[in-house]
Coordinates of C-alpha atoms in Angstrom, one line a residue:
H1083 CA 0.0 0.0 0.0
T1084 CA 2.8 2.4 0.9
Q1085 CA 4.5 1.8 -2.3
L1086 CA 1.3 2.5 -4.3
F1087 CA 0.7 5.7 -2.3
S1088 CA 4.2 7.0 -2.9
L1089 CA 3.9 6.2 -6.6
C1090 CA 0.6 8.1 -6.9
Y1091 CA 2.0 11.0 -4.9
F1092 CA 5.1 11.1 -7.1
V1093 CA 2.9 11.4 -10.2
L1094 CA 1.2 14.4 -8.7
L1095 CA 4.4 16.4 -8.4
H1096 CA 4.9 18.8 -11.2
R1097 CA 8.6 19.3 -12.1
V1098 CA 10.1 22.2 -14.0
P1099 CA 13.7 21.3 -15.0
L1100 CA 16.1 24.2 -14.7
I1101 CA 19.1 24.7 -17.0
K1102 CA 22.3 25.9 -15.4
G1103 CA 23.6 28.1 -18.1
K1104 CA 26.4 30.6 -18.3
S1105 CA 25.8 33.6 -16.1
A1106 CA 26.0 37.1 -17.6
R1107 CA 29.2 37.6 -15.7
E1108 CA 30.8 34.5 -17.2
S1109 CA 29.9 35.6 -20.7
L1110 CA 31.1 39.2 -20.2
E1111 CA 34.4 37.9 -18.7
E1112 CA 34.9 35.8 -21.7
Q1113 CA 34.4 38.8 -24.0
G1114 CA 36.7 41.0 -21.8
L1115 CA 33.7 43.3 -21.1
W1116 CA 33.2 42.5 -17.4
D1117 CA 35.0 45.5 -16.0
E1118 CA 33.3 47.9 -18.3
Y1119 CA 29.9 46.4 -17.5
R1120 CA 30.5 46.5 -13.8
G1121 CA 31.5 50.2 -14.0
K1122 CA 28.3 51.0 -15.9
F1123 CA 25.9 48.9 -13.8
P1124 CA 27.2 48.7 -10.3
F1125 CA 25.6 45.7 -8.6
N1126 CA 22.8 46.6 -6.2
P1127 CA 21.9 43.5 -4.3
T1128 CA 19.3 45.3 -2.2
R1129 CA 15.9 43.9 -3.0
F1130 CA 14.0 46.1 -0.6
D1131 CA 13.5 49.7 0.3
D1132 CA 10.5 51.5 1.6
Q1133 CA 9.3 52.5 -1.8
S1134 CA 9.1 48.8 -2.8
L1135 CA 6.1 48.4 -0.5
S1136 CA 4.1 50.9 -2.6
V1137 CA 1.7 49.4 -5.1
S1138 CA 3.4 50.4 -8.3
S1139 CA 7.1 49.4 -7.9
E1140 CA 9.1 46.5 -6.7
Q1141 CA 12.9 46.2 -6.3
M1142 CA 14.7 43.6 -8.2
T1143 CA 18.4 43.2 -8.7
N1144 CA 20.8 43.2 -11.6
D1145 CA 22.5 40.0 -10.5
A1146 CA 25.1 39.1 -13.1
D1147 CA 25.8 35.7 -11.5
L1148 CA 22.3 34.2 -11.9
A1149 CA 22.6 30.9 -13.9
Y1150 CA 19.4 28.8 -13.4
F1151 CA 16.5 29.1 -15.9
G1152 CA 13.4 27.2 -16.7
V1153 CA 10.9 27.2 -19.6
I1154 CA 7.3 28.2 -19.4
S1155 CA 4.8 28.9 -22.1
I1156 CA 2.1 31.5 -22.4
G1157 CA -0.9 31.7 -24.7
T1158 CA -2.9 29.5 -27.1
P1159 CA -1.1 28.2 -29.1
P1160 CA 1.8 28.3 -26.5
Q1161 CA 4.7 30.7 -26.9
S1162 CA 7.8 29.7 -24.9
F1163 CA 10.0 31.7 -22.6
T1164 CA 12.9 31.1 -20.3
V1165 CA 12.4 32.6 -16.8
I1166 CA 14.2 32.9 -13.5
F1167 CA 12.0 31.2 -10.9
D1168 CA 12.5 34.0 -8.2
T1169 CA 11.4 33.5 -4.6
G1170 CA 12.4 37.1 -4.0
S1171 CA 9.7 38.7 -6.1
S1172 CA 6.1 38.1 -6.9
N1173 CA 5.3 39.2 -10.5
L1174 CA 5.5 37.3 -13.7
W1175 CA 6.7 39.3 -16.7
I1176 CA 8.2 38.7 -20.1
P1177 CA 9.3 40.9 -23.1
S1178 CA 6.6 41.8 -25.6
I1179 CA 6.6 42.6 -29.3
Y1180 CA 5.8 46.2 -28.3
C1181 CA 9.3 46.6 -26.8
S1182 CA 12.1 48.2 -28.8
S1183 CA 14.8 48.3 -26.0
A1184 CA 18.1 46.6 -26.8
A1185 CA 17.2 44.1 -24.0
C1186 CA 14.1 42.9 -26.0
A1187 CA 16.0 42.6 -29.3
N1188 CA 18.0 39.5 -28.0
H1189 CA 15.2 37.8 -26.1
N1190 CA 11.9 36.0 -26.9
K1191 CA 9.0 38.4 -27.2
F1192 CA 5.3 37.6 -26.5
N1193 CA 2.9 38.4 -29.3
P1194 CA -0.6 38.8 -27.7
G1195 CA -2.2 39.0 -31.2
L1196 CA -1.2 35.3 -31.8
S1197 CA -3.0 34.0 -28.7
S1198 CA -6.7 33.3 -28.8
T1199 CA -6.9 33.3 -25.0
F1200 CA -5.1 36.6 -24.3
K1201 CA -7.0 39.5 -22.6
N1202 CA -5.6 42.9 -22.0
A1203 CA -5.9 43.9 -18.3
G1204 CA -5.9 47.6 -19.1
K1205 CA -3.3 48.3 -16.4
S1206 CA 0.2 49.6 -16.7
L1207 CA 3.1 48.0 -14.8
S1208 CA 6.4 49.4 -13.7
I1209 CA 9.1 47.4 -11.9
Q1210 CA 12.1 49.3 -10.5
Y1211 CA 15.6 47.7 -10.6
G1212 CA 18.7 48.8 -8.9
T1213 CA 19.9 50.4 -12.1
G1214 CA 16.8 51.1 -14.2
S1215 CA 13.3 49.8 -14.7
M1216 CA 11.0 47.6 -16.7
T1217 CA 7.8 49.2 -17.8
G1218 CA 4.9 47.8 -19.7
F1219 CA 1.3 46.7 -19.3
E1220 CA -0.6 43.7 -17.9
G1221 CA -2.6 41.0 -19.6
F1222 CA -4.3 37.7 -18.7
D1223 CA -3.6 34.4 -20.5
T1224 CA -3.0 30.7 -19.9
V1225 CA 0.5 30.1 -18.5
V1226 CA 1.8 26.5 -18.5
V1227 CA 4.4 25.8 -15.8
G1228 CA 5.7 22.2 -15.4
G1229 CA 2.8 20.9 -17.4
I1230 CA 0.3 22.7 -15.3
P1231 CA -2.0 25.1 -17.2
V1232 CA -2.8 28.1 -15.0
K1233 CA -5.8 29.8 -16.5
N1234 CA -6.3 33.6 -16.5
Q1235 CA -2.9 34.3 -15.1
I1236 CA -2.1 38.0 -14.9
F1237 CA 1.4 38.9 -16.2
G1238 CA 3.4 41.8 -17.4
L1239 CA 4.3 42.5 -21.0
S1240 CA 7.4 44.7 -21.2
Q1241 CA 7.4 47.8 -23.4
S1242 CA 10.8 49.1 -22.2
E1243 CA 13.6 47.4 -20.3
A1244 CA 16.7 48.8 -18.6
P1245 CA 20.0 48.3 -20.6
F1246 CA 21.5 45.8 -18.3
M1247 CA 18.7 43.4 -19.1
A1248 CA 20.3 42.8 -22.5
H1249 CA 22.9 40.8 -20.6
M1250 CA 20.3 38.8 -18.7
K1251 CA 20.2 35.2 -19.9
A1252 CA 16.5 34.6 -19.2
D1253 CA 13.7 36.3 -21.1
G1254 CA 11.7 37.2 -18.0
I1255 CA 11.0 36.5 -14.3
L1256 CA 8.4 34.3 -12.6
G1257 CA 8.0 35.5 -9.0
L1258 CA 7.2 33.0 -6.2
A1259 CA 7.0 35.3 -3.1
Y1260 CA 3.8 36.4 -1.4
P1261 CA 1.0 38.5 -3.0
R1262 CA 1.8 41.4 -0.7
L1263 CA 5.0 42.0 -2.6
A1264 CA 3.4 42.0 -6.1
A1265 CA 3.5 45.2 -8.1
S1266 CA 0.1 46.4 -9.3
Q1267 CA -1.5 43.9 -6.9
A1268 CA -1.1 41.2 -9.5
T1269 CA -1.9 37.7 -8.4
P1270 CA 1.3 35.5 -8.3
V1271 CA 1.4 32.3 -10.4
F1272 CA 1.6 30.0 -7.3
D1273 CA -1.4 31.7 -5.7
N1274 CA -3.5 30.8 -8.8
M1275 CA -2.1 27.3 -8.8
M1276 CA -3.4 27.0 -5.2
T1277 CA -6.8 28.6 -5.9
Q1278 CA -7.4 26.6 -9.0
H1279 CA -6.5 23.4 -7.1
L1280 CA -3.7 22.5 -9.5
V1281 CA -1.2 21.3 -6.8
N1282 CA -1.5 18.4 -4.4
Q1283 CA 0.0 20.4 -1.5
D1284 CA 0.4 24.2 -1.2
M1285 CA 4.2 24.1 -1.4
F1286 CA 7.0 24.0 -3.9
S1287 CA 10.7 23.0 -3.6
V1288 CA 13.9 24.1 -5.2
Y1289 CA 16.9 21.9 -6.0
L1290 CA 20.0 23.6 -7.6
T1291 CA 22.9 21.5 -8.9
R1292 CA 26.4 22.5 -7.9
N1293 CA 28.1 22.1 -11.3
S1294 CA 26.0 20.1 -13.7
E1295 CA 24.1 22.0 -16.3
V1296 CA 21.2 19.6 -16.0
G1297 CA 19.4 18.2 -12.9
S1298 CA 18.3 21.4 -11.2
M1299 CA 14.5 21.5 -10.5
V1300 CA 11.6 23.4 -9.2
T1301 CA 8.9 20.9 -8.0
F1302 CA 5.4 22.3 -7.6
G1303 CA 3.0 20.5 -5.2
G1304 CA 5.4 18.8 -2.8
V1305 CA 8.8 17.6 -2.0
D1306 CA 11.0 15.3 -4.1
P1307 CA 12.8 12.8 -1.8
N1308 CA 15.5 12.2 -4.5
H1309 CA 16.8 15.7 -3.9
Y1310 CA 17.8 15.6 -0.2
Y1311 CA 19.2 13.5 2.7
G1312 CA 18.0 13.2 6.2
Q1313 CA 15.5 15.3 8.0
I1314 CA 13.8 18.5 6.9
A1315 CA 14.2 21.3 9.3
W1316 CA 11.0 23.4 9.3
I1317 CA 11.5 27.1 10.0
P1318 CA 8.5 29.4 10.6
L1319 CA 8.5 32.6 8.6
S1320 CA 9.0 35.8 10.6
S1321 CA 7.1 37.8 7.9
Q1322 CA 4.9 36.8 4.9
M1323 CA 6.0 38.9 2.1
Y1324 CA 9.4 37.5 1.2
W1325 CA 10.3 34.0 2.4
Q1326 CA 11.7 35.6 5.5
I1327 CA 13.1 33.8 8.5
T1328 CA 15.1 34.7 11.6
V1329 CA 18.8 33.7 11.7
D1330 CA 20.2 33.5 15.3
S1331 CA 23.9 34.0 14.4
V1332 CA 26.7 33.2 12.0
T1333 CA 29.8 31.6 13.3
V1334 CA 33.2 30.7 11.9
N1335 CA 35.4 28.3 13.9
G1336 CA 32.9 28.5 16.8
Q1337 CA 33.1 32.3 17.1
I1338 CA 30.2 34.6 16.3
V1339 CA 31.3 36.7 13.3
A1340 CA 28.0 38.2 12.1
C1341 CA 24.3 38.5 12.9
N1342 CA 25.1 38.8 16.6
G1343 CA 21.8 38.7 18.6
G1344 CA 19.9 37.6 15.5
C1345 CA 18.9 39.0 12.1
Q1346 CA 16.3 38.7 9.4
A1347 CA 17.0 36.8 6.2
I1348 CA 15.2 35.9 3.0
V1349 CA 15.7 32.6 1.2
D1350 CA 16.0 33.9 -2.4
T1351 CA 16.5 31.9 -5.6
G1352 CA 16.7 35.2 -7.5
T1353 CA 20.0 36.2 -5.8
S1354 CA 23.1 34.2 -6.5
N1355 CA 25.2 35.0 -3.4
I1356 CA 25.0 35.6 0.4
V1357 CA 24.2 39.2 1.0
G1358 CA 24.3 41.1 4.3
P1359 CA 25.1 44.4 6.0
Q1360 CA 28.6 45.7 5.2
A1361 CA 30.1 45.4 8.6
D1362 CA 28.9 41.8 9.0
I1363 CA 30.0 40.7 5.5
S1364 CA 33.5 42.3 6.1
S1365 CA 33.7 40.4 9.4
M1366 CA 32.8 37.1 7.7
A1367 CA 35.3 37.7 4.9
R1368 CA 38.1 38.4 7.4
A1369 CA 37.2 35.3 9.4
V1370 CA 37.6 33.1 6.3
G1371 CA 40.7 34.8 5.1
A1372 CA 39.4 36.8 2.2
Y1373 CA 40.6 40.3 1.2
S1374 CA 38.9 43.0 -0.8
A1375 CA 39.8 43.6 -4.4
N1376 CA 37.8 45.1 -7.3
G1377 CA 34.6 45.0 -5.2
D1378 CA 35.0 41.3 -4.6
N1379 CA 36.1 39.4 -1.5
V1380 CA 39.0 37.5 -3.0
V1381 CA 40.8 34.4 -1.8
N1382 CA 43.7 32.3 -3.0
C1383 CA 42.4 29.4 -5.1
N1384 CA 45.0 27.1 -3.6
S1385 CA 43.8 27.6 -0.1
I1386 CA 40.1 26.6 -0.5
N1387 CA 40.7 23.2 1.2
N1388 CA 42.2 24.9 4.3
M1389 CA 39.5 27.6 4.6
P1390 CA 36.9 27.3 7.4
A1391 CA 33.2 26.7 7.0
M1392 CA 30.6 29.3 7.7
V1393 CA 27.8 28.2 10.0
F1394 CA 24.3 29.8 9.9
H1395 CA 22.4 29.1 13.1
I1396 CA 18.7 29.0 12.4
H1397 CA 15.8 27.9 14.6
G1398 CA 18.1 25.9 16.9
Q1399 CA 19.9 24.1 14.0
A1400 CA 23.3 24.6 12.3
F1401 CA 23.5 25.0 8.6
T1402 CA 27.1 24.7 7.4
L1403 CA 28.6 26.1 4.2
P1404 CA 32.0 24.6 3.6
A1405 CA 34.5 26.8 1.7
S1406 CA 33.9 24.7 -1.5
T1407 CA 30.3 26.0 -1.5
Y1408 CA 30.9 29.7 -0.9
V1409 CA 34.0 30.2 -3.0
R1410 CA 33.4 30.9 -6.7
Q1411 CA 36.2 30.3 -9.3
S1412 CA 36.4 32.4 -12.4
T1413 CA 38.6 31.5 -15.4
Y1414 CA 39.7 35.2 -15.7
Y1415 CA 39.5 36.6 -12.2
G1416 CA 40.7 33.9 -9.9
C1417 CA 38.7 33.0 -6.8
R1418 CA 36.2 35.1 -4.8
T1419 CA 33.8 34.4 -2.0
G1420 CA 30.1 34.7 -2.7
L1421 CA 29.7 37.3 0.0
Q1422 CA 28.3 40.6 -0.9
S1423 CA 27.4 43.6 1.2
S1424 CA 24.3 45.8 0.9
N1425 CA 23.0 48.8 2.7
S1426 CA 20.1 46.9 4.2
D1427 CA 19.8 45.0 7.5
L1428 CA 17.9 42.2 5.7
W1429 CA 20.2 39.3 4.8
I1430 CA 19.7 37.3 1.6
L1431 CA 20.5 33.6 1.5
G1432 CA 20.8 33.1 -2.3
D1433 CA 21.8 30.2 -4.6
I1434 CA 25.1 29.5 -2.7
F1435 CA 23.0 28.5 0.3
I1436 CA 20.2 26.8 -1.7
R1437 CA 22.7 24.6 -3.6
Q1438 CA 23.8 23.2 -0.2
Y1439 CA 20.3 23.0 1.3
Y1440 CA 17.3 21.8 -0.6
S1441 CA 14.7 24.5 0.0
I1442 CA 11.0 23.9 0.5
F1443 CA 8.6 26.8 0.4
S1444 CA 5.3 26.0 2.2
R1445 CA 2.4 28.3 1.8
A1446 CA 0.2 25.9 3.7
Q1447 CA 2.3 26.3 6.9
N1448 CA 4.0 29.6 6.1
M1449 CA 7.4 27.9 6.7
V1450 CA 10.6 27.2 4.9
G1451 CA 12.0 23.7 5.0
L1452 CA 15.7 23.1 4.7
A1453 CA 17.4 19.7 4.2
L1454 CA 20.9 18.7 3.0
A1455 CA 20.8 18.6 -0.8
R1456 CA 21.9 15.4 -2.5

């Protein structure tokens, strides 16, 4: 009976394979353009400021290290797009044929005229980025995600996009955070999945491969036991807007080096690194033996095996990131840590953390589940 149950349950999981492609940074480094790009579009990892709580705008980042994309389709017949599945934002948007920005020229564009199920929502949309914005209008259509047809899904069709988006690998973004965060009060995709009873359980999970281009996965409707070891640690959210949790402290070699007395963090698939307040990030970098150069926390590639782990203490459990997980190696720029500072008190646990810990996002319980990724 148990076998039968698990088999049936398994069938009800909807998987979206993610491709781990080249990040914008890797491509720009190859072309010798990274320094110029970085000068033009200084990275702003901050995803939140007070304005972002207003109805019309939402902060997103120009993260040049993002590398995981999945394919969705919109319309009847379907038009396909690659998107970043982003737990740090809540809107779905893609480029449209009405956009003449450079960023739209090298991405797939949605043509509403070719879809028999498209309806114009008669509403404009503007999403603010660290270095520019995306503006456009909203429409409704059928969006297919992991084989699930979500009917009457509201989404943004871009009419102008900031220049840095020309370097983004994905066509658009599919936000998986809470409705409170959505620009123009648009209903997020996963909320429609829940309302339309398209998922078995009101949760989704994210598995990110370390090196392999294939194998990464967003699973809608449950948890995939093939993607983690051991127990799942369930952590209650401290706020239901981002997937926000309380971190008790960060230690290196048993000493508290950051987040002393506790701090707030979001688990964010739309950010590649670990982001925190400047003083804390500098303290962590010093503790692991990194030094600052060109805006990166740099380390000697030969010393990775001797560098200490960083430990995030969350809800009474220790989540350990060995040096091999938090050091990134570049063909052109040597080794750097995936630590970035921002001017916000809110921490971001990005892909570096999620690669090590399979992350489960439960709307049913308003919790994040973390388990050691396989």
